[in-house]
PDB file of C-alpha atoms and ligand atoms in Angstrom:
ATOM      1  CA  UNK A  12      19.655 -74.910 -43.311  1.00 60.00           C
ATOM      2  CA  UNK A  13      22.174 -77.281 -41.729  1.00 51.00           C
ATOM      3  CA  UNK A  14      22.468 -78.730 -38.237  1.00 54.00           C
ATOM      4  CA  UNK A  15      25.568 -80.039 -36.504  1.00 51.00           C
ATOM      5  CA  UNK A  16      25.069 -81.944 -33.258  1.00 48.00           C
ATOM      6  CA  UNK A  17      27.962 -82.896 -31.032  1.00 45.00           C
ATOM      7  CA  UNK A  18      26.979 -82.616 -27.411  1.00 45.00           C
ATOM      8  CA  UNK A  19      24.241 -83.615 -24.982  1.00 45.00           C
ATOM      9  CA  UNK A  20      23.703 -81.890 -21.642  1.00 45.00           C
ATOM     10  CA  UNK A  21      23.949 -84.169 -18.609  1.00 49.00           C
ATOM     11  CA  UNK A  22      20.584 -85.170 -17.057  1.00 41.00           C
ATOM     12  CA  UNK A  23      19.083 -82.307 -15.067  1.00 47.00           C
ATOM     13  CA  UNK A  24      21.343 -79.827 -16.736  1.00 50.00           C
ATOM     14  CA  UNK A  25      18.602 -78.233 -18.769  1.00 51.00           C
ATOM     15  CA  UNK A  26      17.104 -76.437 -15.783  1.00 58.00           C
ATOM     16  CA  UNK A  27      20.464 -74.788 -15.229  1.00 76.00           C
ATOM     17  CA  UNK A  28      20.917 -73.488 -18.762  1.00 92.00           C
ATOM     18  CA  UNK A  29      19.453 -70.065 -18.092  1.00 92.00           C
ATOM     19  CA  UNK A  30      16.449 -70.734 -20.292  1.00 95.00           C
ATOM     20  CA  UNK A  31      14.362 -67.602 -19.821  1.00 95.00           C
ATOM     21  CA  UNK A  32      12.851 -67.151 -23.250  1.00 96.00           C
ATOM     22  CA  UNK A  33      12.033 -63.728 -24.606  1.00 98.00           C
ATOM     23  CA  UNK A  34       8.310 -63.427 -25.378  1.00 98.00           C
ATOM     24  CA  UNK A  35       8.126 -59.703 -26.110  1.00 98.00           C
ATOM     25  CA  UNK A  36       8.364 -59.224 -29.860  1.00 98.00           C
ATOM     26  CA  UNK A  37       8.982 -55.474 -29.568  1.00 98.00           C
ATOM     27  CA  UNK A  38      12.033 -56.092 -27.366  1.00 98.00           C
ATOM     28  CA  UNK A  39      13.316 -58.687 -29.864  1.00 98.00           C
ATOM     29  CA  UNK A  40      12.953 -56.144 -32.700  1.00 98.00           C
ATOM     30  CA  UNK A  41      14.774 -53.484 -30.671  1.00 98.00           C
ATOM     31  CA  UNK A  42      17.664 -55.869 -29.974  1.00 98.00           C
ATOM     32  CA  UNK A  43      18.067 -56.684 -33.675  1.00 98.00           C
ATOM     33  CA  UNK A  44      17.780 -52.988 -34.615  1.00 98.00           C
ATOM     34  CA  UNK A  45      20.556 -52.188 -32.109  1.00 98.00           C
ATOM     35  CA  UNK A  46      22.913 -54.476 -34.054  1.00 98.00           C
ATOM     36  CA  UNK A  47      22.683 -52.021 -37.007  1.00 97.00           C
ATOM     37  CA  UNK A  48      22.927 -54.824 -39.543  1.00 96.00           C
ATOM     38  CA  UNK A  49      23.987 -54.078 -43.098  1.00 93.00           C
ATOM     39  CA  UNK A  50      23.186 -56.314 -46.101  1.00 89.00           C
ATOM     40  CA  UNK A  51      26.514 -58.181 -46.087  1.00 91.00           C
ATOM     41  CA  UNK A  52      26.847 -58.701 -42.327  1.00 94.00           C
ATOM     42  CA  UNK A  53      27.474 -62.146 -40.896  1.00 96.00           C
ATOM     43  CA  UNK A  54      25.943 -62.828 -37.508  1.00 98.00           C
ATOM     44  CA  UNK A  55      26.686 -65.212 -34.662  1.00 98.00           C
ATOM     45  CA  UNK A  56      23.730 -65.741 -32.343  1.00 98.00           C
ATOM     46  CA  UNK A  57      24.568 -67.363 -29.012  1.00 98.00           C
ATOM     47  CA  UNK A  58      21.801 -69.331 -27.315  1.00 98.00           C
ATOM     48  CA  UNK A  59      18.987 -68.992 -29.890  1.00 98.00           C
ATOM     49  CA  UNK A  60      16.620 -71.020 -27.649  1.00 97.00           C
ATOM     50  CA  UNK A  61      13.157 -71.055 -29.221  1.00 97.00           C
ATOM     51  CA  UNK A  62      14.141 -68.524 -31.856  1.00 98.00           C
ATOM     52  CA  UNK A  63      12.807 -65.176 -30.550  1.00 98.00           C
ATOM     53  CA  UNK A  64      15.750 -63.349 -32.167  1.00 98.00           C
ATOM     54  CA  UNK A  65      16.600 -65.964 -34.809  1.00 98.00           C
ATOM     55  CA  UNK A  66      13.287 -65.558 -36.587  1.00 98.00           C
ATOM     56  CA  UNK A  67      13.998 -61.845 -37.114  1.00 98.00           C
ATOM     57  CA  UNK A  68      17.734 -62.158 -37.797  1.00 98.00           C
ATOM     58  CA  UNK A  69      17.252 -64.814 -40.458  1.00 97.00           C
ATOM     59  CA  UNK A  70      15.509 -62.266 -42.692  1.00 95.00           C
ATOM     60  CA  UNK A  71      18.315 -59.735 -42.372  1.00 93.00           C
ATOM     61  CA  UNK A  72      21.655 -61.383 -43.058  1.00 94.00           C
ATOM     62  CA  UNK A  73      23.271 -63.645 -45.673  1.00 95.00           C
ATOM     63  CA  UNK A  74      24.932 -65.827 -43.019  1.00 96.00           C
ATOM     64  CA  UNK A  75      23.536 -66.568 -39.573  1.00 98.00           C
ATOM     65  CA  UNK A  76      25.184 -69.081 -37.275  1.00 98.00           C
ATOM     66  CA  UNK A  77      23.279 -69.974 -34.101  1.00 98.00           C
ATOM     67  CA  UNK A  78      25.136 -71.859 -31.355  1.00 98.00           C
ATOM     68  CA  UNK A  79      22.853 -73.584 -28.845  1.00 98.00           C
ATOM     69  CA  UNK A  80      23.877 -75.921 -26.040  1.00 97.00           C
ATOM     70  CA  UNK A  81      20.522 -77.684 -25.609  1.00 96.00           C
ATOM     71  CA  UNK A  82      20.162 -80.463 -28.241  1.00 96.00           C
ATOM     72  CA  UNK A  83      16.341 -80.460 -28.148  1.00 95.00           C
ATOM     73  CA  UNK A  84      16.164 -76.750 -28.826  1.00 96.00           C
ATOM     74  CA  UNK A  85      18.790 -77.138 -31.539  1.00 97.00           C
ATOM     75  CA  UNK A  86      16.708 -79.816 -33.253  1.00 97.00           C
ATOM     76  CA  UNK A  87      13.423 -77.990 -33.062  1.00 97.00           C
ATOM     77  CA  UNK A  88      14.997 -74.773 -34.343  1.00 97.00           C
ATOM     78  CA  UNK A  89      16.590 -76.703 -37.203  1.00 97.00           C
ATOM     79  CA  UNK A  90      13.243 -78.182 -38.225  1.00 97.00           C
ATOM     80  CA  UNK A  91      11.430 -74.910 -37.915  1.00 97.00           C
ATOM     81  CA  UNK A  92      13.864 -73.109 -40.207  1.00 96.00           C
ATOM     82  CA  UNK A  93      14.693 -76.061 -42.483  1.00 95.00           C
ATOM     83  CA  UNK A  94      14.017 -73.937 -45.598  1.00 95.00           C
ATOM     84  CA  UNK A  95      16.480 -71.244 -44.632  1.00 96.00           C
ATOM     85  CA  UNK A  96      19.820 -71.840 -46.316  1.00 96.00           C
ATOM     86  CA  UNK A  97      21.462 -68.829 -44.704  1.00 97.00           C
ATOM     87  CA  UNK A  98      21.038 -70.364 -41.202  1.00 98.00           C
ATOM     88  CA  UNK A  99      23.244 -72.980 -39.519  1.00 97.00           C
ATOM     89  CA  UNK A 100      22.266 -74.195 -36.059  1.00 98.00           C
ATOM     90  CA  UNK A 101      25.145 -75.715 -34.165  1.00 98.00           C
ATOM     91  CA  UNK A 102      24.722 -77.803 -31.009  1.00 98.00           C
ATOM     92  CA  UNK A 103      27.695 -76.657 -28.983  1.00 97.00           C
ATOM     93  CA  UNK A 104      28.737 -74.851 -25.842  1.00 98.00           C
ATOM     94  CA  UNK A 105      29.488 -71.257 -26.915  1.00 98.00           C
ATOM     95  CA  UNK A 106      32.531 -71.382 -24.632  1.00 98.00           C
ATOM     96  CA  UNK A 107      34.037 -74.135 -26.811  1.00 98.00           C
ATOM     97  CA  UNK A 108      33.047 -72.538 -30.110  1.00 98.00           C
ATOM     98  CA  UNK A 109      35.895 -71.505 -32.411  1.00 97.00           C
ATOM     99  CA  UNK A 110      34.802 -68.550 -34.579  1.00 97.00           C
ATOM    100  CA  UNK A 111      37.781 -69.084 -36.916  1.00 96.00           C
ATOM    101  CA  UNK A 112      36.064 -72.234 -38.221  1.00 95.00           C
ATOM    102  CA  UNK A 113      33.088 -70.252 -39.491  1.00 95.00           C
ATOM    103  CA  UNK A 114      34.126 -66.647 -39.989  1.00 94.00           C
ATOM    104  CA  UNK A 115      37.172 -65.420 -41.845  1.00 86.00           C
ATOM    105  CA  UNK A 116      36.583 -61.766 -41.127  1.00 81.00           C
ATOM    106  CA  UNK A 117      34.565 -59.613 -38.756  1.00 85.00           C
ATOM    107  CA  UNK A 118      31.085 -60.680 -37.778  1.00 97.00           C
ATOM    108  CA  UNK A 119      28.481 -59.352 -35.363  1.00 98.00           C
ATOM    109  CA  UNK A 120      27.203 -61.083 -32.259  1.00 98.00           C
ATOM    110  CA  UNK A 121      23.572 -60.774 -31.248  1.00 98.00           C
ATOM    111  CA  UNK A 122      22.379 -62.686 -28.190  1.00 98.00           C
ATOM    112  CA  UNK A 123      20.075 -62.919 -25.260  1.00 98.00           C
ATOM    113  CA  UNK A 124      22.696 -64.585 -23.096  1.00 98.00           C
ATOM    114  CA  UNK A 125      22.029 -67.167 -20.370  1.00 97.00           C
ATOM    115  CA  UNK A 126      22.581 -65.288 -17.096  1.00 95.00           C
ATOM    116  CA  UNK A 127      24.858 -67.958 -15.596  1.00 95.00           C
ATOM    117  CA  UNK A 128      27.388 -67.798 -18.448  1.00 96.00           C
ATOM    118  CA  UNK A 129      27.067 -64.216 -19.724  1.00 97.00           C
ATOM    119  CA  UNK A 130      30.358 -62.991 -18.254  1.00 98.00           C
ATOM    120  CA  UNK A 131      32.616 -65.813 -19.503  1.00 97.00           C
ATOM    121  CA  UNK A 132      30.936 -65.710 -22.922  1.00 98.00           C
ATOM    122  CA  UNK A 133      31.524 -61.952 -23.273  1.00 98.00           C
ATOM    123  CA  UNK A 134      35.108 -62.325 -22.038  1.00 97.00           C
ATOM    124  CA  UNK A 135      35.768 -65.050 -24.562  1.00 97.00           C
ATOM    125  CA  UNK A 136      34.364 -63.236 -27.596  1.00 97.00           C
ATOM    126  CA  UNK A 137      35.732 -59.723 -27.031  1.00 96.00           C
ATOM    127  CA  UNK A 138      39.241 -61.144 -27.457  1.00 93.00           C
ATOM    128  CA  UNK A 139      38.404 -63.979 -29.888  1.00 94.00           C
ATOM    129  CA  UNK A 140      40.084 -64.406 -33.262  1.00 93.00           C
ATOM    130  CA  UNK A 141      38.689 -63.316 -35.588  1.00 95.00           C
ATOM    131  CA  UNK A 142      37.221 -60.553 -33.452  1.00 94.00           C
ATOM    132  CA  UNK A 143      33.577 -59.597 -33.828  1.00 97.00           C
ATOM    133  CA  UNK A 144      32.851 -56.029 -34.996  1.00 97.00           C
ATOM    134  CA  UNK A 145      30.302 -55.615 -32.236  1.00 98.00           C
ATOM    135  CA  UNK A 146      28.204 -57.441 -29.681  1.00 98.00           C
ATOM    136  CA  UNK A 147      24.597 -56.620 -28.860  1.00 98.00           C
ATOM    137  CA  UNK A 148      23.751 -58.701 -25.826  1.00 98.00           C
ATOM    138  CA  UNK A 149      21.057 -58.944 -23.201  1.00 98.00           C
ATOM    139  CA  UNK A 150      22.451 -59.652 -19.734  1.00 98.00           C
ATOM    140  CA  UNK A 151      21.496 -59.170 -16.112  1.00 98.00           C
ATOM    141  CA  UNK A 152      21.199 -55.433 -15.434  1.00 98.00           C
ATOM    142  CA  UNK A 153      23.934 -55.456 -12.766  1.00 98.00           C
ATOM    143  CA  UNK A 154      26.344 -57.211 -15.123  1.00 98.00           C
ATOM    144  CA  UNK A 155      25.708 -54.543 -17.779  1.00 98.00           C
ATOM    145  CA  UNK A 156      26.397 -51.802 -15.206  1.00 98.00           C
ATOM    146  CA  UNK A 157      29.552 -53.586 -14.112  1.00 98.00           C
ATOM    147  CA  UNK A 158      30.849 -53.850 -17.687  1.00 98.00           C
ATOM    148  CA  UNK A 159      30.096 -50.199 -18.535  1.00 98.00           C
ATOM    149  CA  UNK A 160      31.405 -48.843 -15.189  1.00 98.00           C
ATOM    150  CA  UNK A 161      33.528 -45.685 -14.880  1.00 98.00           C
ATOM    151  CA  UNK A 162      36.525 -45.149 -12.559  1.00 98.00           C
ATOM    152  CA  UNK A 163      35.193 -45.408  -9.022  1.00 98.00           C
ATOM    153  CA  UNK A 164      33.253 -48.580  -9.844  1.00 98.00           C
ATOM    154  CA  UNK A 165      35.683 -50.416 -12.095  1.00 98.00           C
ATOM    155  CA  UNK A 166      36.319 -54.161 -11.795  1.00 97.00           C
ATOM    156  CA  UNK A 167      38.497 -56.620 -13.632  1.00 97.00           C
ATOM    157  CA  UNK A 168      35.536 -57.273 -15.953  1.00 97.00           C
ATOM    158  CA  UNK A 169      35.147 -53.591 -16.916  1.00 98.00           C
ATOM    159  CA  UNK A 170      38.911 -53.223 -17.452  1.00 98.00           C
ATOM    160  CA  UNK A 171      38.902 -56.292 -19.683  1.00 98.00           C
ATOM    161  CA  UNK A 172      35.876 -55.331 -21.774  1.00 98.00           C
ATOM    162  CA  UNK A 173      36.869 -51.656 -22.070  1.00 98.00           C
ATOM    163  CA  UNK A 174      40.362 -52.651 -23.216  1.00 98.00           C
ATOM    164  CA  UNK A 175      38.845 -54.294 -26.279  1.00 98.00           C
ATOM    165  CA  UNK A 176      35.681 -52.316 -26.839  1.00 98.00           C
ATOM    166  CA  UNK A 177      33.336 -49.480 -25.962  1.00 98.00           C
ATOM    167  CA  UNK A 178      30.312 -50.729 -23.997  1.00 98.00           C
ATOM    168  CA  UNK A 179      27.062 -48.802 -23.850  1.00 98.00           C
ATOM    169  CA  UNK A 180      23.845 -49.735 -22.045  1.00 98.00           C
ATOM    170  CA  UNK A 181      20.916 -49.247 -24.412  1.00 98.00           C
ATOM    171  CA  UNK A 182      17.724 -50.130 -22.519  1.00 98.00           C
ATOM    172  CA  UNK A 183      16.311 -52.200 -19.655  1.00 98.00           C
ATOM    173  CA  UNK A 184      14.024 -55.185 -20.015  1.00 98.00           C
ATOM    174  CA  UNK A 185      11.675 -56.235 -17.168  1.00 98.00           C
ATOM    175  CA  UNK A 186      11.113 -59.862 -16.022  1.00 97.00           C
ATOM    176  CA  UNK A 187       7.607 -59.912 -17.572  1.00 98.00           C
ATOM    177  CA  UNK A 188       9.201 -59.967 -21.055  1.00 98.00           C
ATOM    178  CA  UNK A 189      10.379 -63.583 -20.469  1.00 97.00           C
ATOM    179  CA  UNK A 190       8.919 -67.032 -19.842  1.00 95.00           C
ATOM    180  CA  UNK A 191       9.636 -68.267 -17.268  1.00 94.00           C
ATOM    181  CA  UNK A 192      10.081 -64.874 -15.608  1.00 94.00           C
ATOM    182  CA  UNK A 193      13.560 -64.393 -14.143  1.00 94.00           C
ATOM    183  CA  UNK A 194      14.054 -62.967 -10.650  1.00 94.00           C
ATOM    184  CA  UNK A 195      16.348 -60.252 -12.014  1.00 96.00           C
ATOM    185  CA  UNK A 196      16.067 -57.296 -14.375  1.00 98.00           C
ATOM    186  CA  UNK A 197      17.887 -57.381 -17.682  1.00 98.00           C
ATOM    187  CA  UNK A 198      19.567 -54.809 -19.881  1.00 98.00           C
ATOM    188  CA  UNK A 199      20.564 -54.748 -23.519  1.00 98.00           C
ATOM    189  CA  UNK A 200      24.036 -53.420 -24.204  1.00 98.00           C
ATOM    190  CA  UNK A 201      26.130 -52.786 -27.264  1.00 98.00           C
ATOM    191  CA  UNK A 202      29.896 -53.303 -27.224  1.00 98.00           C
ATOM    192  CA  UNK A 203      31.668 -51.798 -30.217  1.00 98.00           C
ATOM    193  CA  UNK A 204      35.013 -53.609 -30.632  1.00 97.00           C
ATOM    194  CA  UNK A 205      38.058 -51.381 -31.217  1.00 95.00           C
ATOM    195  CA  UNK A 206      40.568 -52.126 -33.998  1.00 93.00           C
ATOM    196  CA  UNK A 207      43.353 -51.702 -31.448  1.00 94.00           C
ATOM    197  CA  UNK A 208      43.236 -51.967 -27.634  1.00 96.00           C
ATOM    198  CA  UNK A 209      41.947 -48.772 -25.973  1.00 97.00           C
ATOM    199  CA  UNK A 210      45.337 -48.246 -24.295  1.00 97.00           C
ATOM    200  CA  UNK A 211      48.682 -49.018 -25.960  1.00 95.00           C
ATOM    201  CA  UNK A 212      49.733 -52.383 -24.523  1.00 95.00           C
ATOM    202  CA  UNK A 213      51.826 -54.794 -26.618  1.00 92.00           C
ATOM    203  CA  UNK A 214      50.517 -57.885 -24.922  1.00 95.00           C
ATOM    204  CA  UNK A 215      46.848 -57.549 -23.877  1.00 96.00           C
ATOM    205  CA  UNK A 216      46.831 -60.944 -22.110  1.00 96.00           C
ATOM    206  CA  UNK A 217      49.755 -59.985 -19.916  1.00 96.00           C
ATOM    207  CA  UNK A 218      48.141 -56.574 -19.238  1.00 98.00           C
ATOM    208  CA  UNK A 219      44.935 -58.313 -18.122  1.00 97.00           C
ATOM    209  CA  UNK A 220      46.941 -60.665 -15.893  1.00 97.00           C
ATOM    210  CA  UNK A 221      48.533 -57.605 -14.309  1.00 97.00           C
ATOM    211  CA  UNK A 222      45.144 -55.934 -13.756  1.00 98.00           C
ATOM    212  CA  UNK A 223      43.851 -59.224 -12.289  1.00 97.00           C
ATOM    213  CA  UNK A 224      46.734 -59.101  -9.809  1.00 97.00           C
ATOM    214  CA  UNK A 225      45.767 -55.498  -8.994  1.00 97.00           C
ATOM    215  CA  UNK A 226      42.193 -56.578  -8.260  1.00 98.00           C
ATOM    216  CA  UNK A 227      43.376 -59.527  -6.143  1.00 96.00           C
ATOM    217  CA  UNK A 228      41.958 -57.872  -2.994  1.00 96.00           C
ATOM    218  CA  UNK A 229      39.588 -55.224  -4.369  1.00 95.00           C
ATOM    219  CA  UNK A 230      38.551 -53.850  -0.956  1.00 95.00           C
ATOM    220  CA  UNK A 231      42.132 -53.263   0.126  1.00 97.00           C
ATOM    221  CA  UNK A 232      44.294 -50.302  -0.812  1.00 97.00           C
ATOM    222  CA  UNK A 233      45.893 -50.634  -4.234  1.00 97.00           C
ATOM    223  CA  UNK A 234      49.430 -51.047  -2.837  1.00 97.00           C
ATOM    224  CA  UNK A 235      48.357 -54.027  -0.689  1.00 97.00           C
ATOM    225  CA  UNK A 236      46.196 -55.580  -3.378  1.00 97.00           C
ATOM    226  CA  UNK A 237      49.010 -55.323  -5.950  1.00 97.00           C
ATOM    227  CA  UNK A 238      51.558 -56.728  -3.534  1.00 96.00           C
ATOM    228  CA  UNK A 239      49.305 -59.718  -2.840  1.00 96.00           C
ATOM    229  CA  UNK A 240      48.376 -60.268  -6.491  1.00 97.00           C
ATOM    230  CA  UNK A 241      51.923 -59.953  -7.790  1.00 96.00           C
ATOM    231  CA  UNK A 242      53.360 -61.918  -4.849  1.00 96.00           C
ATOM    232  CA  UNK A 243      55.868 -59.090  -4.638  1.00 94.00           C
ATOM    233  CA  UNK A 244      57.873 -57.360  -1.943  1.00 93.00           C
ATOM    234  CA  UNK A 245      56.625 -53.934  -0.814  1.00 93.00           C
ATOM    235  CA  UNK A 246      59.602 -52.109  -2.363  1.00 94.00           C
ATOM    236  CA  UNK A 247      59.089 -52.720  -6.101  1.00 94.00           C
ATOM    237  CA  UNK A 248      55.359 -52.029  -5.686  1.00 96.00           C
ATOM    238  CA  UNK A 249      56.112 -48.743  -3.901  1.00 96.00           C
ATOM    239  CA  UNK A 250      58.621 -47.734  -6.613  1.00 95.00           C
ATOM    240  CA  UNK A 251      56.117 -48.630  -9.359  1.00 96.00           C
ATOM    241  CA  UNK A 252      53.395 -46.538  -7.748  1.00 97.00           C
ATOM    242  CA  UNK A 253      55.660 -43.558  -7.224  1.00 96.00           C
ATOM    243  CA  UNK A 254      56.946 -43.766 -10.847  1.00 96.00           C
ATOM    244  CA  UNK A 255      53.346 -43.333 -12.050  1.00 97.00           C
ATOM    245  CA  UNK A 256      52.270 -40.793  -9.441  1.00 97.00           C
ATOM    246  CA  UNK A 257      49.318 -43.029  -8.499  1.00 98.00           C
ATOM    247  CA  UNK A 258      48.483 -42.919  -4.795  1.00 98.00           C
ATOM    248  CA  UNK A 259      48.845 -46.461  -3.418  1.00 97.00           C
ATOM    249  CA  UNK A 260      46.136 -45.772  -0.829  1.00 98.00           C
ATOM    250  CA  UNK A 261      43.470 -45.659  -3.536  1.00 98.00           C
ATOM    251  CA  UNK A 262      41.175 -48.668  -4.081  1.00 98.00           C
ATOM    252  CA  UNK A 263      41.669 -50.694  -7.276  1.00 98.00           C
ATOM    253  CA  UNK A 264      38.143 -49.745  -8.462  1.00 98.00           C
ATOM    254  CA  UNK A 265      39.094 -46.063  -8.746  1.00 98.00           C
ATOM    255  CA  UNK A 266      41.740 -46.499 -11.458  1.00 98.00           C
ATOM    256  CA  UNK A 267      41.076 -45.646 -15.093  1.00 98.00           C
ATOM    257  CA  UNK A 268      42.206 -47.904 -17.912  1.00 98.00           C
ATOM    258  CA  UNK A 269      45.093 -45.574 -18.745  1.00 97.00           C
ATOM    259  CA  UNK A 270      46.240 -45.593 -15.103  1.00 98.00           C
ATOM    260  CA  UNK A 271      46.301 -49.422 -15.233  1.00 98.00           C
ATOM    261  CA  UNK A 272      48.384 -49.181 -18.421  1.00 98.00           C
ATOM    262  CA  UNK A 273      50.811 -46.726 -16.753  1.00 97.00           C
ATOM    263  CA  UNK A 274      51.190 -49.059 -13.790  1.00 98.00           C
ATOM    264  CA  UNK A 275      51.665 -52.072 -16.060  1.00 97.00           C
ATOM    265  CA  UNK A 276      54.433 -50.377 -18.056  1.00 97.00           C
ATOM    266  CA  UNK A 277      56.144 -49.053 -14.921  1.00 97.00           C
ATOM    267  CA  UNK A 278      56.003 -52.482 -13.263  1.00 96.00           C
ATOM    268  CA  UNK A 279      57.656 -54.140 -16.264  1.00 91.00           C
ATOM    269  CA  UNK A 280      60.334 -51.459 -16.583  1.00 92.00           C
ATOM    270  CA  UNK A 281      61.155 -51.718 -12.884  1.00 88.00           C
ATOM    271  CA  UNK A 282      61.076 -55.543 -12.780  1.00 83.00           C
ATOM    272  CA  UNK A 283      63.326 -55.764 -15.868  1.00 80.00           C
ATOM    273  CA  UNK A 284      65.761 -53.233 -14.390  1.00 76.00           C
ATOM    274  CA  UNK A 285      65.897 -55.282 -11.161  1.00 72.00           C
ATOM    275  CA  UNK A 286      66.563 -58.527 -13.076  1.00 63.00           C
ATOM    276  CA  UNK A 287      69.375 -57.016 -15.195  1.00 62.00           C
ATOM    277  CA  UNK A 288      70.981 -55.104 -12.274  1.00 58.00           C
TER     278      UNK A 288
HETATM  279  N1  SAM B 461      17.593 -66.364 -27.563  1.00 89.24           N
HETATM  280  C1  SAM B 461      16.477 -66.974 -26.878  1.00 89.24           C
HETATM  281  C2  SAM B 461      15.481 -65.929 -26.466  1.00 89.24           C
HETATM  282  O1  SAM B 461      15.831 -64.740 -26.555  1.00 89.24           O
HETATM  283  O2  SAM B 461      14.371 -66.285 -26.076  1.00 89.24           O
HETATM  284  C3  SAM B 461      16.928 -67.785 -25.655  1.00 89.24           C
HETATM  285  C4  SAM B 461      17.650 -67.010 -24.612  1.00 89.24           C
HETATM  286  S1  SAM B 461      17.909 -67.899 -23.113  1.00 89.24           S
HETATM  287  C5  SAM B 461      18.142 -66.546 -22.016  1.00 89.24           C
HETATM  288  C6  SAM B 461      19.562 -68.517 -23.251  1.00 89.24           C
HETATM  289  C7  SAM B 461      19.757 -69.645 -24.250  1.00 89.24           C
HETATM  290  O3  SAM B 461      21.146 -70.007 -24.232  1.00 89.24           O
HETATM  291  C8  SAM B 461      18.994 -70.923 -23.934  1.00 89.24           C
HETATM  292  O4  SAM B 461      18.394 -71.379 -25.121  1.00 89.24           O
HETATM  293  C9  SAM B 461      20.069 -71.910 -23.442  1.00 89.24           C
HETATM  294  O5  SAM B 461      19.764 -73.255 -23.716  1.00 89.24           O
HETATM  295  C10 SAM B 461      21.270 -71.431 -24.222  1.00 89.24           C
HETATM  296  N2  SAM B 461      22.544 -71.704 -23.577  1.00 89.24           N
HETATM  297  C11 SAM B 461      22.823 -71.822 -22.250  1.00 89.24           C
HETATM  298  N3  SAM B 461      24.127 -72.011 -22.048  1.00 89.24           N
HETATM  299  C12 SAM B 461      24.721 -72.014 -23.276  1.00 89.24           C
HETATM  300  C13 SAM B 461      26.064 -72.161 -23.719  1.00 89.24           C
HETATM  301  N4  SAM B 461      27.061 -72.339 -22.854  1.00 89.24           N
HETATM  302  N5  SAM B 461      26.306 -72.124 -25.052  1.00 89.24           N
HETATM  303  C14 SAM B 461      25.283 -71.952 -25.937  1.00 89.24           C
HETATM  304  N6  SAM B 461      24.001 -71.786 -25.568  1.00 89.24           N
HETATM  305  C15 SAM B 461      23.714 -71.815 -24.254  1.00 89.24           C
END
């Protein structure tokens, strides 16, 4: 087992690291089972903490990389599993971690994520290179519902995650399964990453920027929200909406992923035509 240390949290930071440790062994086993690990799978664990998942994962895979921000936890985990050559514990912020340095091909992510950083961590890894095959993550229950939402309850987060993968909520976990107990309920979800984006867009980053503009004012009607987000005049927005047949009075949350893709393509066609005219 190897350890790489490169970062120390600022004083007082530890209390803010979302350290609610899983103490229910049955839940830990269910999380690992949900990852459907095969003999050759390589796993990235984010935030191993005191090792509730690590101690199970380490028996299952030939290569396990655990990225932990807290240097004390990193050290104690390293000592505890010193005999395990298939485990590397890295002291790093998962948001700065570059998977290309450790994985050449697909890998699987398994994590009980810190609540405060769950959303940016998921956003980072669903579009990372190389991409993971799947993520099995425990997050706050509301965040899981937000990610797996259907049209009517969509948000920029659900559009983003569903562009890259298929999220499914697997089971809930109550506060009593952790120490200290969190104030919120948790849920375990699996996100299966697609080989190609769920809708045909050439440039996923630009598509997400467009959807972000569409969600600029999520409580407003789509036509107003888009106009604000795109900093556009009413006319091109009206023409874009009528080209797709999408009613501009709808709220952004009601659109499906393929409606966002239709709007995105129409907007680019219309903007390019205006520039060349
Ligand atoms: N996996 C352990 C478990 O199930 O008991 C710990 C889970 S705890 C909810 C989250 C862990 O993530 C903590 O150990 C915390 O120190 C670590 N952590 C917090 N922010 C992090 C970050 N940005 N990058 C990596 N690890 C982080």
